Amino acid sequence: MEISDMTIKKTRELLGKKEVSASELVSYYIANIEKENKDLNAYLSVFNDDALKQAKKIDERIEQGEEIGLLGGIPVAIKDNILVEGKIATAGSKILENYISAYDATVVSRLEAAGAIILGKTNLDEFAMGSSCEQSAFGPTKNPRDRTYVPGGSSGGSACAVAGDMAMAALGSDTGGSIRQPASFCGIVGLKPTYGRVSRFGLMAMASSLDQIGPMAKNVYDAALIFSVISGQDENDATTLPEGSFEMDDKIFSGDINGLKIGLPKEYFIEGLDDNVRGIIEKSVKDLEARGAVIKPVSLPHAANGLATYYLIMPAEVSANLARYDGIRYGYSVARENSPSQSSSGHSALRASDSMRPSVWDIFVESRSQGFGDEVRRRIILGTFALSSGYYDAYYHKAQLVRALIRQDFVDTFKNVDVLLTPTSPTLPFKLGDRMQDPLSMYLADVYTVSANLAGIPGISVNAGNVNGLPVGCQFLASFRREDLLFRVAHVYEQIVNN
Ligand code: GLN
């Protein structure tokens, strides 16, 4: 069997039988990265030596007949807004170009404890703000299915690494769709867990009430396996849920969805939905019905307000979270750039002379103006405005009230159905460059994904088919902590699609 066709489950089996070694796996992916990454730009950094060393250790343990852990020998990629101790973590921003992580994110230490091997860090829209992976300070990532298209975002590098055969699985983060939408655009599986099931310790905060880390993988089983490793309460993240850890159970993957109630929210099938996407998603409904699922039309009356609510709450939290990048505590600073010993840096605005040192205020303003890209600055300005006195009640407070209504819609609906089925994205992947001049059209890419973050419920995207070689994703949503239902239905669904 070719490594490119191997899932985590299969790989674990072959490692056990010594038909493949961890060193072979890592060498295979490193060779692919060396061949493809220049063009695809999925990785911002690659840890060749560490990964090979790690693989050797796993192989020795196999040789000794020792346990290697649930993910022993599995090469994975990590989004570059998640900390790996001793390694640079840029979050796709110039402001953190040289920032070295002081500790491991909880998800990273859990992956490593389970034997996973970290290949490197993947590209993203700056600070995870974007839907195309074009907002990175380090250049766009391309879609490996068709290199003239975007891979989606913001976890576009992770999606590209998995779909482009440069990692067996990856971690992404999802604040408004950043795991599910790139998974959809690249034809893989992406899970946004229930808020609080996965620790955010060591994730660079974008919007703290919405952020979750989750797996991106080749199939549903692999995504579930990774989720079982990274989920669970963490004393370093007070928002993690007690008893939040997910246990693998073969019953979930029995293939039985007989009687499972699937709701179709009518608000998700309206104008703006591409006809090709609609056609594929409608076929999904018929296929699942044929497997015994019960399809029910449902209504989420406040769904239409999801995007507007998200684009108030998210920037407000962004403006607060990104205040820490002040040119003094972290990363890029005009003060350092212009110190006499580095005077060749080219930034002349603040060239310090003894008589005219820049004020702290100047350092803040200039470091942030030069260090952040356009989209990040746009959101900081929007968020600061929404939180400013006199506007707080009209915008932020109102958005919080609508958020509660959106959440209540889901609570009510899940009394009648087990899961909801929707498209992941209203359109097919778009061409590189197409939406860069039009932020609103970029924001519209999130219209079906943001509500899950606002409500805190889990969602998964699985491939539903292709149009002219471009993948289309189907999204399933479930109630709080019901990832098991997502895996159950998505596992059946991917078998239908693959056959
Ligand atoms: N595309 C959305 C945004 O730009 C989602 C981002 C995310 O989930 N990190 O905000």
Short mmCIF file of C-alpha atoms and ligand atoms in Angstrom, two decimals:
data_model
loop_
_atom_site.label_atom_id
_atom_site.label_comp_id
_atom_site.label_asym_id
_atom_site.label_seq_id
_atom_site.Cartn_x
_atom_site.Cartn_y
_atom_site.Cartn_z
CA MET A 1 0.00 0.00 0.00
CA GLU A 2 1.23 3.50 -0.88
CA ILE A 3 1.81 5.87 2.03
CA SER A 4 -0.34 8.45 0.25
CA ASP A 5 -3.35 6.12 0.64
CA MET A 6 -2.73 5.26 4.27
CA THR A 7 -5.00 6.50 7.05
CA ILE A 8 -3.84 6.71 10.66
CA LYS A 9 -5.68 3.52 11.51
CA LYS A 10 -4.03 1.61 8.67
CA THR A 11 -0.60 3.07 9.44
CA ARG A 12 -0.82 2.00 13.07
CA GLU A 13 -1.59 -1.53 11.90
CA LEU A 14 1.33 -1.59 9.44
CA LEU A 15 3.73 -0.13 12.02
CA GLY A 16 2.71 -2.88 14.42
CA LYS A 17 3.41 -5.52 11.77
CA LYS A 18 6.70 -3.77 10.90
CA GLU A 19 5.61 -3.41 7.28
CA VAL A 20 6.43 0.27 7.47
CA SER A 21 8.61 2.22 9.90
CA ALA A 22 8.10 5.65 11.43
CA SER A 23 11.40 6.72 9.83
CA GLU A 24 10.10 5.75 6.40
CA LEU A 25 6.93 7.72 6.99
CA VAL A 26 8.75 10.85 8.08
CA SER A 27 11.27 10.59 5.21
CA TYR A 28 8.41 10.21 2.75
CA TYR A 29 6.67 13.37 3.96
CA ILE A 30 9.88 15.37 4.18
CA ALA A 31 10.66 14.44 0.56
CA ASN A 32 7.17 15.54 -0.52
CA ILE A 33 7.49 18.78 1.38
CA GLU A 34 10.84 19.46 -0.24
CA LYS A 35 9.33 18.81 -3.65
CA GLU A 36 6.03 20.67 -3.30
CA ASN A 37 6.22 23.29 -0.60
CA LYS A 38 8.02 25.93 -2.65
CA ASP A 39 4.99 26.18 -4.86
CA LEU A 40 2.13 25.27 -2.48
CA ASN A 41 3.49 27.18 0.56
CA ALA A 42 1.67 25.00 3.08
CA TYR A 43 4.50 25.04 5.64
CA LEU A 44 6.19 28.08 7.15
CA SER A 45 8.76 25.91 8.94
CA VAL A 46 9.73 22.24 8.79
CA PHE A 47 11.46 20.29 11.57
CA ASN A 48 13.36 17.67 9.52
CA ASP A 49 15.96 16.73 12.13
CA ASP A 50 13.64 16.66 15.12
CA ALA A 51 11.04 14.64 13.20
CA LEU A 52 13.57 12.08 12.04
CA LYS A 53 15.00 11.78 15.56
CA GLN A 54 11.52 11.29 16.97
CA ALA A 55 10.76 8.64 14.33
CA LYS A 56 13.90 6.74 15.20
CA LYS A 57 12.87 6.63 18.84
CA ILE A 58 9.44 5.28 17.91
CA ASP A 59 11.04 2.62 15.70
CA GLU A 60 13.29 1.57 18.55
CA ARG A 61 10.32 1.26 20.85
CA ILE A 62 8.51 -0.90 18.29
CA GLU A 63 11.65 -3.01 18.03
CA GLN A 64 11.65 -3.46 21.83
CA GLY A 65 7.97 -4.44 21.77
CA GLU A 66 6.99 -1.35 23.77
CA GLU A 67 3.74 0.60 23.55
CA ILE A 68 4.03 3.59 21.19
CA GLY A 69 0.80 5.43 22.00
CA LEU A 70 -2.44 5.99 20.12
CA LEU A 71 -0.71 8.18 17.51
CA GLY A 72 2.72 6.54 17.74
CA GLY A 73 4.76 7.35 14.61
CA ILE A 74 2.04 9.45 12.93
CA PRO A 75 3.48 12.56 11.20
CA VAL A 76 1.31 15.63 11.76
CA ALA A 77 1.41 19.35 10.95
CA ILE A 78 0.52 22.18 13.35
CA LYS A 79 -1.04 25.52 12.43
CA ASP A 80 1.42 28.31 13.12
CA ASN A 81 -0.74 30.04 15.73
CA ILE A 82 -0.26 27.05 18.08
CA LEU A 83 2.89 27.00 20.21
CA VAL A 84 5.58 24.32 19.95
CA GLU A 85 8.30 24.95 22.53
CA GLY A 86 11.53 26.35 21.13
CA LYS A 87 10.08 26.86 17.65
CA ILE A 88 9.10 30.04 15.87
CA ALA A 89 5.36 30.75 15.92
CA THR A 90 4.46 33.58 13.54
CA ALA A 91 0.65 33.32 13.36
CA GLY A 92 1.22 34.40 9.76
CA SER A 93 2.21 37.88 10.92
CA LYS A 94 5.27 40.02 10.41
CA ILE A 95 4.86 41.22 13.97
CA LEU A 96 5.81 37.72 15.22
CA GLU A 97 8.26 36.85 12.46
CA ASN A 98 10.98 35.88 14.94
CA TYR A 99 8.90 34.99 17.97
CA ILE A 100 10.04 31.77 19.66
CA SER A 101 7.48 29.82 21.69
CA ALA A 102 8.38 29.50 25.35
CA TYR A 103 6.24 26.42 25.98
CA ASP A 104 4.12 23.74 24.27
CA ALA A 105 0.41 24.26 23.75
CA THR A 106 -1.58 21.63 25.66
CA VAL A 107 -2.70 20.07 22.36
CA VAL A 108 0.93 19.74 21.30
CA SER A 109 2.04 18.06 24.52
CA ARG A 110 -0.95 15.71 24.28
CA LEU A 111 -0.13 14.79 20.68
CA GLU A 112 3.49 14.19 21.59
CA ALA A 113 2.57 12.13 24.64
CA ALA A 114 0.49 9.94 22.29
CA GLY A 115 3.55 9.43 20.05
CA ALA A 116 2.68 11.79 17.18
CA ILE A 117 5.61 13.29 15.26
CA ILE A 118 5.44 17.00 14.46
CA LEU A 119 6.65 17.76 10.93
CA GLY A 120 6.36 21.54 11.04
CA LYS A 121 4.16 24.62 11.27
CA THR A 122 1.61 25.58 8.64
CA ASN A 123 0.61 28.81 6.95
CA LEU A 124 -2.53 30.77 7.85
CA ASP A 125 -4.23 34.08 7.30
CA GLU A 126 -2.60 36.55 9.67
CA PHE A 127 -3.74 35.76 13.24
CA ALA A 128 -6.34 33.41 11.68
CA MET A 129 -8.29 36.27 10.13
CA GLY A 130 -9.41 35.32 6.67
CA SER A 131 -11.06 32.68 4.51
CA SER A 132 -8.48 32.10 1.80
CA CYS A 133 -5.00 31.87 3.36
CA GLU A 134 -4.01 34.86 1.25
CA GLN A 135 -3.76 37.26 4.21
CA SER A 136 -0.54 35.68 5.47
CA ALA A 137 2.52 37.96 5.68
CA PHE A 138 4.46 35.04 4.17
CA GLY A 139 2.54 34.69 0.91
CA PRO A 140 -0.58 32.72 0.00
CA THR A 141 -0.99 28.95 0.18
CA LYS A 142 -2.37 27.27 -2.94
CA ASN A 143 -5.07 24.62 -3.21
CA PRO A 144 -3.34 21.31 -4.05
CA ARG A 145 -6.44 20.12 -5.97
CA ASP A 146 -6.01 23.03 -8.40
CA ARG A 147 -3.15 25.41 -7.81
CA THR A 148 -4.89 28.44 -9.28
CA TYR A 149 -7.46 28.29 -6.45
CA VAL A 150 -7.32 29.23 -2.76
CA PRO A 151 -7.22 26.40 -0.21
CA GLY A 152 -9.65 28.24 2.07
CA GLY A 153 -8.73 29.73 5.40
CA SER A 154 -7.59 30.49 7.78
CA SER A 155 -6.15 26.98 8.35
CA GLY A 156 -5.30 26.75 4.63
CA GLY A 157 -1.75 25.55 5.25
CA SER A 158 -2.94 22.64 7.38
CA ALA A 159 -5.62 21.68 4.82
CA CYS A 160 -3.08 21.91 1.99
CA ALA A 161 -0.55 19.81 3.93
CA VAL A 162 -3.07 16.98 4.40
CA ALA A 163 -4.70 17.17 0.95
CA GLY A 164 -1.31 17.66 -0.73
CA ASP A 165 0.18 14.55 0.92
CA MET A 166 2.64 16.51 3.04
CA ALA A 167 1.28 15.25 6.41
CA MET A 168 -1.02 12.47 7.53
CA ALA A 169 -3.16 14.86 9.59
CA ALA A 170 -2.98 18.36 11.04
CA LEU A 171 -4.32 20.70 13.68
CA GLY A 172 -6.20 23.86 12.81
CA SER A 173 -8.11 26.45 14.76
CA ASP A 174 -11.68 27.52 14.11
CA THR A 175 -13.13 30.84 15.27
CA GLY A 176 -15.74 31.21 12.56
CA GLY A 177 -15.07 28.33 10.18
CA SER A 178 -11.30 28.19 9.79
CA ILE A 179 -11.11 24.41 10.11
CA ARG A 180 -14.30 23.46 8.28
CA GLN A 181 -14.11 25.80 5.28
CA PRO A 182 -10.51 24.91 4.22
CA ALA A 183 -11.32 21.23 4.83
CA SER A 184 -14.24 21.70 2.45
CA PHE A 185 -12.15 23.55 -0.18
CA CYS A 186 -9.39 20.91 -0.09
CA GLY A 187 -11.65 17.83 0.07
CA ILE A 188 -10.69 16.58 3.53
CA VAL A 189 -12.35 16.24 6.96
CA GLY A 190 -12.25 19.04 9.55
CA LEU A 191 -13.81 19.11 13.02
CA LYS A 192 -14.62 22.14 15.14
CA PRO A 193 -15.25 20.70 18.59
CA THR A 194 -17.73 21.91 21.20
CA TYR A 195 -16.42 25.07 22.85
CA GLY A 196 -14.43 23.95 25.90
CA ARG A 197 -13.67 20.38 24.87
CA VAL A 198 -10.16 21.19 23.63
CA SER A 199 -7.74 23.35 25.58
CA ARG A 200 -6.80 26.70 24.07
CA PHE A 201 -3.68 26.99 26.25
CA GLY A 202 -0.87 27.85 23.83
CA LEU A 203 -3.21 28.93 21.03
CA MET A 204 -2.70 32.58 20.11
CA ALA A 205 -6.05 34.09 20.93
CA MET A 206 -8.09 35.60 18.13
CA ALA A 207 -11.59 35.83 19.66
CA SER A 208 -11.53 33.94 22.94
CA SER A 209 -15.24 33.18 23.25
CA LEU A 210 -15.23 31.56 19.78
CA ASP A 211 -11.79 29.93 19.29
CA GLN A 212 -11.40 26.14 19.30
CA ILE A 213 -8.57 23.90 18.10
CA GLY A 214 -9.52 20.81 16.12
CA PRO A 215 -8.24 18.04 13.83
CA MET A 216 -8.00 18.04 10.03
CA ALA A 217 -7.61 14.58 8.55
CA LYS A 218 -8.12 12.30 5.57
CA ASN A 219 -11.20 10.64 7.01
CA VAL A 220 -13.67 10.82 9.87
CA TYR A 221 -12.13 8.02 11.91
CA ASP A 222 -8.72 9.69 11.91
CA ALA A 223 -10.25 13.02 12.94
CA ALA A 224 -12.05 11.28 15.81
CA LEU A 225 -8.86 9.54 16.90
CA ILE A 226 -6.95 12.83 17.10
CA PHE A 227 -9.88 14.44 18.88
CA SER A 228 -9.78 11.67 21.50
CA VAL A 229 -6.13 12.54 22.14
CA ILE A 230 -6.39 16.34 22.35
CA SER A 231 -9.78 16.71 24.09
CA GLY A 232 -10.34 16.93 27.84
CA GLN A 233 -10.12 19.34 30.71
CA ASP A 234 -6.92 21.32 31.21
CA GLU A 235 -6.00 23.21 34.36
CA ASN A 236 -4.29 25.82 32.18
CA ASP A 237 -7.51 26.73 30.38
CA ALA A 238 -10.36 27.59 32.72
CA THR A 239 -12.89 27.38 29.87
CA THR A 240 -12.30 23.66 29.34
CA LEU A 241 -15.23 21.48 30.37
CA PRO A 242 -15.01 18.95 33.17
CA GLU A 243 -15.35 15.48 31.66
CA GLY A 244 -14.77 16.99 28.22
CA SER A 245 -12.59 14.19 27.00
CA PHE A 246 -13.89 12.12 24.09
CA GLU A 247 -13.49 8.34 24.15
CA MET A 248 -13.24 6.34 20.93
CA ASP A 249 -15.97 3.73 20.70
CA ASP A 250 -16.34 1.33 17.78
CA LYS A 251 -20.11 1.55 18.04
CA ILE A 252 -19.89 5.08 16.62
CA PHE A 253 -18.36 3.65 13.46
CA SER A 254 -20.73 0.70 13.03
CA GLY A 255 -22.26 2.29 9.93
CA ASP A 256 -25.75 2.38 11.40
CA ILE A 257 -27.74 5.59 11.00
CA ASN A 258 -31.13 3.95 10.89
CA GLY A 259 -33.68 6.31 12.44
CA LEU A 260 -31.16 9.10 12.96
CA LYS A 261 -33.03 12.41 12.61
CA ILE A 262 -31.31 14.89 10.29
CA GLY A 263 -32.62 18.46 10.14
CA LEU A 264 -32.31 20.70 7.09
CA PRO A 265 -32.40 24.34 8.20
CA LYS A 266 -34.35 26.20 5.52
CA GLU A 267 -32.37 29.40 6.16
CA TYR A 268 -29.25 27.69 4.78
CA PHE A 269 -30.74 26.88 1.39
CA ILE A 270 -31.58 30.32 0.09
CA GLU A 271 -30.30 32.83 -2.45
CA GLY A 272 -26.52 33.06 -2.65
CA LEU A 273 -26.05 29.29 -2.53
CA ASP A 274 -24.21 28.17 -5.67
CA ASP A 275 -26.32 25.81 -7.80
CA ASN A 276 -23.51 23.26 -8.07
CA VAL A 277 -23.13 23.17 -4.29
CA ARG A 278 -26.90 22.97 -3.83
CA GLY A 279 -27.11 20.03 -6.26
CA ILE A 280 -24.43 18.04 -4.46
CA ILE A 281 -25.85 18.75 -1.00
CA GLU A 282 -29.38 17.80 -2.08
CA LYS A 283 -28.01 14.51 -3.36
CA SER A 284 -26.39 13.95 0.06
CA VAL A 285 -29.79 14.25 1.65
CA LYS A 286 -31.24 11.54 -0.61
CA ASP A 287 -28.27 9.24 -0.02
CA LEU A 288 -28.55 9.51 3.75
CA GLU A 289 -32.29 8.94 3.58
CA ALA A 290 -31.64 5.77 1.61
CA ARG A 291 -29.43 4.60 4.47
CA GLY A 292 -32.30 4.94 6.94
CA ALA A 293 -31.94 8.51 8.20
CA VAL A 294 -35.11 10.50 8.77
CA ILE A 295 -34.95 13.91 7.08
CA LYS A 296 -36.83 16.81 8.65
CA PRO A 297 -37.10 20.41 7.46
CA VAL A 298 -36.35 22.76 10.35
CA SER A 299 -36.03 26.48 10.91
CA LEU A 300 -33.39 28.50 12.76
CA PRO A 301 -35.15 31.87 12.72
CA HIS A 302 -32.14 33.94 13.78
CA ALA A 303 -29.64 32.30 11.41
CA ALA A 304 -29.75 35.27 9.04
CA ASN A 305 -28.16 37.39 11.78
CA GLY A 306 -25.22 35.05 12.29
CA LEU A 307 -22.70 36.79 10.06
CA ALA A 308 -23.49 40.31 11.30
CA THR A 309 -23.31 39.15 14.92
CA TYR A 310 -20.01 37.37 14.33
CA TYR A 311 -18.47 40.38 12.59
CA LEU A 312 -19.20 42.49 15.68
CA ILE A 313 -18.26 40.12 18.49
CA MET A 314 -15.18 38.72 16.75
CA PRO A 315 -13.48 42.09 15.97
CA ALA A 316 -14.32 43.36 19.47
CA GLU A 317 -12.47 40.39 20.99
CA VAL A 318 -9.70 40.69 18.39
CA SER A 319 -9.10 44.32 19.33
CA ALA A 320 -8.68 43.34 22.98
CA ASN A 321 -6.57 40.21 22.35
CA LEU A 322 -4.18 41.86 19.92
CA ALA A 323 -3.44 44.78 22.26
CA ARG A 324 -0.56 42.70 23.65
CA TYR A 325 1.43 43.10 20.42
CA ASP A 326 2.75 46.49 21.33
CA GLY A 327 6.29 46.46 19.99
CA ILE A 328 7.65 46.03 23.48
CA ARG A 329 6.65 42.65 24.88
CA TYR A 330 6.53 40.53 21.74
CA GLY A 331 8.13 40.33 18.33
CA TYR A 332 8.58 43.15 15.86
CA SER A 333 9.44 46.54 17.28
CA VAL A 334 10.45 49.73 15.57
CA ALA A 335 12.46 50.50 18.70
CA ARG A 336 14.69 47.49 18.06
CA GLU A 337 14.64 47.91 14.29
CA ASN A 338 15.98 51.42 14.71
CA SER A 339 18.47 50.88 17.45
CA PRO A 340 21.90 52.23 16.40
CA SER A 341 23.36 48.73 16.09
CA GLN A 342 20.71 47.78 13.49
CA SER A 343 20.42 51.05 11.66
CA SER A 344 20.37 49.41 8.24
CA SER A 345 16.78 48.23 8.69
CA GLY A 346 15.31 50.83 6.36
CA HIS A 347 12.61 52.18 8.66
CA SER A 348 13.48 55.80 8.85
CA ALA A 349 10.37 57.16 10.56
CA LEU A 350 11.70 56.62 14.04
CA ARG A 351 15.42 56.78 13.62
CA ALA A 352 16.50 57.56 17.12
CA SER A 353 19.06 60.11 17.93
CA ASP A 354 20.12 60.81 21.46
CA SER A 355 18.24 64.05 21.50
CA MET A 356 15.06 62.66 19.93
CA ARG A 357 14.20 59.24 21.30
CA PRO A 358 10.76 57.94 20.22
CA SER A 359 8.12 57.96 22.95
CA VAL A 360 6.55 54.71 24.11
CA TRP A 361 3.41 55.83 22.35
CA ASP A 362 5.32 56.23 19.06
CA ILE A 363 6.75 52.74 19.49
CA PHE A 364 3.25 51.29 19.96
CA VAL A 365 1.79 53.07 16.99
CA GLU A 366 4.64 52.51 14.56
CA SER A 367 5.32 48.89 15.53
CA ARG A 368 1.65 48.00 15.13
CA SER A 369 1.23 49.98 11.91
CA GLN A 370 4.23 48.30 10.34
CA GLY A 371 3.84 44.88 11.95
CA PHE A 372 0.15 44.15 11.21
CA GLY A 373 -1.33 43.63 7.76
CA ASP A 374 -4.40 45.40 6.35
CA GLU A 375 -7.03 42.86 7.40
CA VAL A 376 -5.82 42.69 10.98
CA ARG A 377 -5.74 46.49 11.25
CA ARG A 378 -9.22 46.70 9.73
CA ARG A 379 -10.60 44.38 12.42
CA ILE A 380 -8.80 46.09 15.28
CA ILE A 381 -10.30 49.41 14.16
CA LEU A 382 -13.80 47.93 13.74
CA GLY A 383 -13.59 46.19 17.11
CA THR A 384 -12.29 49.23 18.93
CA PHE A 385 -15.11 51.28 17.47
CA ALA A 386 -17.76 48.71 18.45
CA LEU A 387 -16.48 48.72 22.05
CA SER A 388 -16.06 52.47 22.41
CA SER A 389 -18.18 54.35 24.88
CA GLY A 390 -21.41 55.56 23.39
CA TYR A 391 -21.46 52.71 20.85
CA TYR A 392 -21.03 49.73 23.18
CA ASP A 393 -24.76 49.26 23.81
CA ALA A 394 -25.74 49.83 20.20
CA TYR A 395 -23.27 47.30 18.80
CA TYR A 396 -21.45 44.93 21.14
CA HIS A 397 -24.18 44.54 23.72
CA LYS A 398 -26.85 44.08 21.05
CA ALA A 399 -24.72 41.50 19.28
CA GLN A 400 -24.40 39.54 22.54
CA LEU A 401 -28.20 39.50 22.86
CA VAL A 402 -28.61 38.23 19.30
CA ARG A 403 -25.91 35.63 19.98
CA ALA A 404 -28.07 34.24 22.80
CA LEU A 405 -31.03 33.97 20.41
CA ILE A 406 -28.92 32.14 17.82
CA ARG A 407 -27.79 29.71 20.48
CA GLN A 408 -31.37 29.19 21.67
CA ASP A 409 -32.46 28.33 18.11
CA PHE A 410 -30.00 25.44 18.14
CA VAL A 411 -31.02 24.32 21.63
CA ASP A 412 -34.68 24.22 20.53
CA THR A 413 -33.93 22.48 17.22
CA PHE A 414 -31.82 19.74 18.79
CA LYS A 415 -34.84 18.73 20.83
CA ASN A 416 -36.35 17.49 17.57
CA VAL A 417 -33.39 16.34 15.48
CA ASP A 418 -30.04 14.65 16.18
CA VAL A 419 -27.93 16.55 13.68
CA LEU A 420 -28.28 19.33 11.13
CA LEU A 421 -27.00 19.08 7.56
CA THR A 422 -25.88 22.17 5.62
CA PRO A 423 -23.33 23.10 2.96
CA THR A 424 -19.99 24.09 4.56
CA SER A 425 -19.51 26.98 2.15
CA PRO A 426 -22.04 28.69 -0.13
CA THR A 427 -19.64 28.55 -3.09
CA LEU A 428 -16.97 26.42 -4.69
CA PRO A 429 -13.33 27.33 -3.92
CA PHE A 430 -12.53 30.65 -5.57
CA LYS A 431 -9.49 31.71 -7.60
CA LEU A 432 -6.40 33.11 -5.93
CA GLY A 433 -6.70 36.90 -5.89
CA ASP A 434 -10.43 36.97 -6.68
CA ARG A 435 -11.71 38.33 -3.37
CA MET A 436 -8.68 40.14 -1.99
CA GLN A 437 -9.94 43.59 -2.92
CA ASP A 438 -13.41 42.96 -1.52
CA PRO A 439 -13.45 42.13 2.20
CA LEU A 440 -17.24 41.74 2.29
CA SER A 441 -17.25 38.99 -0.33
CA MET A 442 -14.50 37.28 1.70
CA TYR A 443 -16.63 37.52 4.87
CA LEU A 444 -19.57 35.92 3.04
CA ALA A 445 -17.54 32.71 2.74
CA ASP A 446 -18.25 32.21 6.47
CA VAL A 447 -22.01 32.49 6.32
CA TYR A 448 -22.70 28.80 7.11
CA THR A 449 -19.94 28.26 9.65
CA VAL A 450 -19.97 31.17 12.11
CA SER A 451 -23.18 30.23 13.94
CA ALA A 452 -21.65 27.07 15.38
CA ASN A 453 -18.94 29.20 17.00
CA LEU A 454 -21.44 31.74 18.28
CA ALA A 455 -23.50 28.94 19.83
CA GLY A 456 -20.51 26.84 20.97
CA ILE A 457 -21.77 23.66 19.27
CA PRO A 458 -19.58 21.19 17.33
CA GLY A 459 -19.46 20.96 13.52
CA ILE A 460 -17.70 18.76 11.01
CA SER A 461 -17.04 19.17 7.30
CA VAL A 462 -16.69 16.12 5.05
CA ASN A 463 -16.18 15.94 1.31
CA ALA A 464 -19.45 15.64 -0.60
CA GLY A 465 -18.06 15.42 -4.13
CA ASN A 466 -16.38 17.58 -6.74
CA VAL A 467 -17.34 20.02 -9.49
CA ASN A 468 -14.72 20.24 -12.25
CA GLY A 469 -12.15 18.88 -9.82
CA LEU A 470 -13.06 21.40 -7.09
CA PRO A 471 -14.18 19.86 -3.79
CA VAL A 472 -17.53 20.62 -2.14
CA GLY A 473 -17.98 20.09 1.60
CA CYS A 474 -21.02 19.00 3.57
CA GLN A 475 -21.34 20.26 7.14
CA PHE A 476 -23.01 18.43 10.02
CA LEU A 477 -23.80 20.22 13.28
CA ALA A 478 -24.84 18.64 16.58
CA SER A 479 -25.68 19.70 20.10
CA PHE A 480 -23.07 20.42 22.79
CA ARG A 481 -20.67 17.48 23.35
CA ARG A 482 -22.36 15.37 20.69
CA GLU A 483 -19.31 14.92 18.46
CA ASP A 484 -20.17 11.20 18.62
CA LEU A 485 -23.27 11.90 16.50
CA LEU A 486 -21.21 13.91 14.03
CA PHE A 487 -18.72 11.07 13.63
CA ARG A 488 -21.51 8.51 13.29
CA VAL A 489 -23.30 10.28 10.45
CA ALA A 490 -20.18 11.69 8.74
CA HIS A 491 -18.54 8.25 8.71
CA VAL A 492 -21.53 6.75 6.88
CA TYR A 493 -21.66 9.74 4.59
CA GLU A 494 -18.02 9.53 3.52
CA GLN A 495 -18.52 5.87 2.65
CA ILE A 496 -21.46 6.80 0.42
CA VAL A 497 -19.38 9.50 -1.29
CA ASN A 498 -16.34 7.26 -1.76
CA ASN A 499 -18.31 4.40 -3.32
N1 GLN B 1 -12.96 33.29 8.00
C1 GLN B 1 -13.36 33.71 9.29
C2 GLN B 1 -12.76 35.05 9.62
O1 GLN B 1 -12.13 35.59 8.79
C3 GLN B 1 -13.02 32.67 10.31
C4 GLN B 1 -11.68 32.78 10.87
C5 GLN B 1 -11.35 31.67 11.82
O2 GLN B 1 -12.16 30.77 12.04
N2 GLN B 1 -10.20 31.76 12.43
O3 GLN B 1 -12.93 35.56 10.67
#
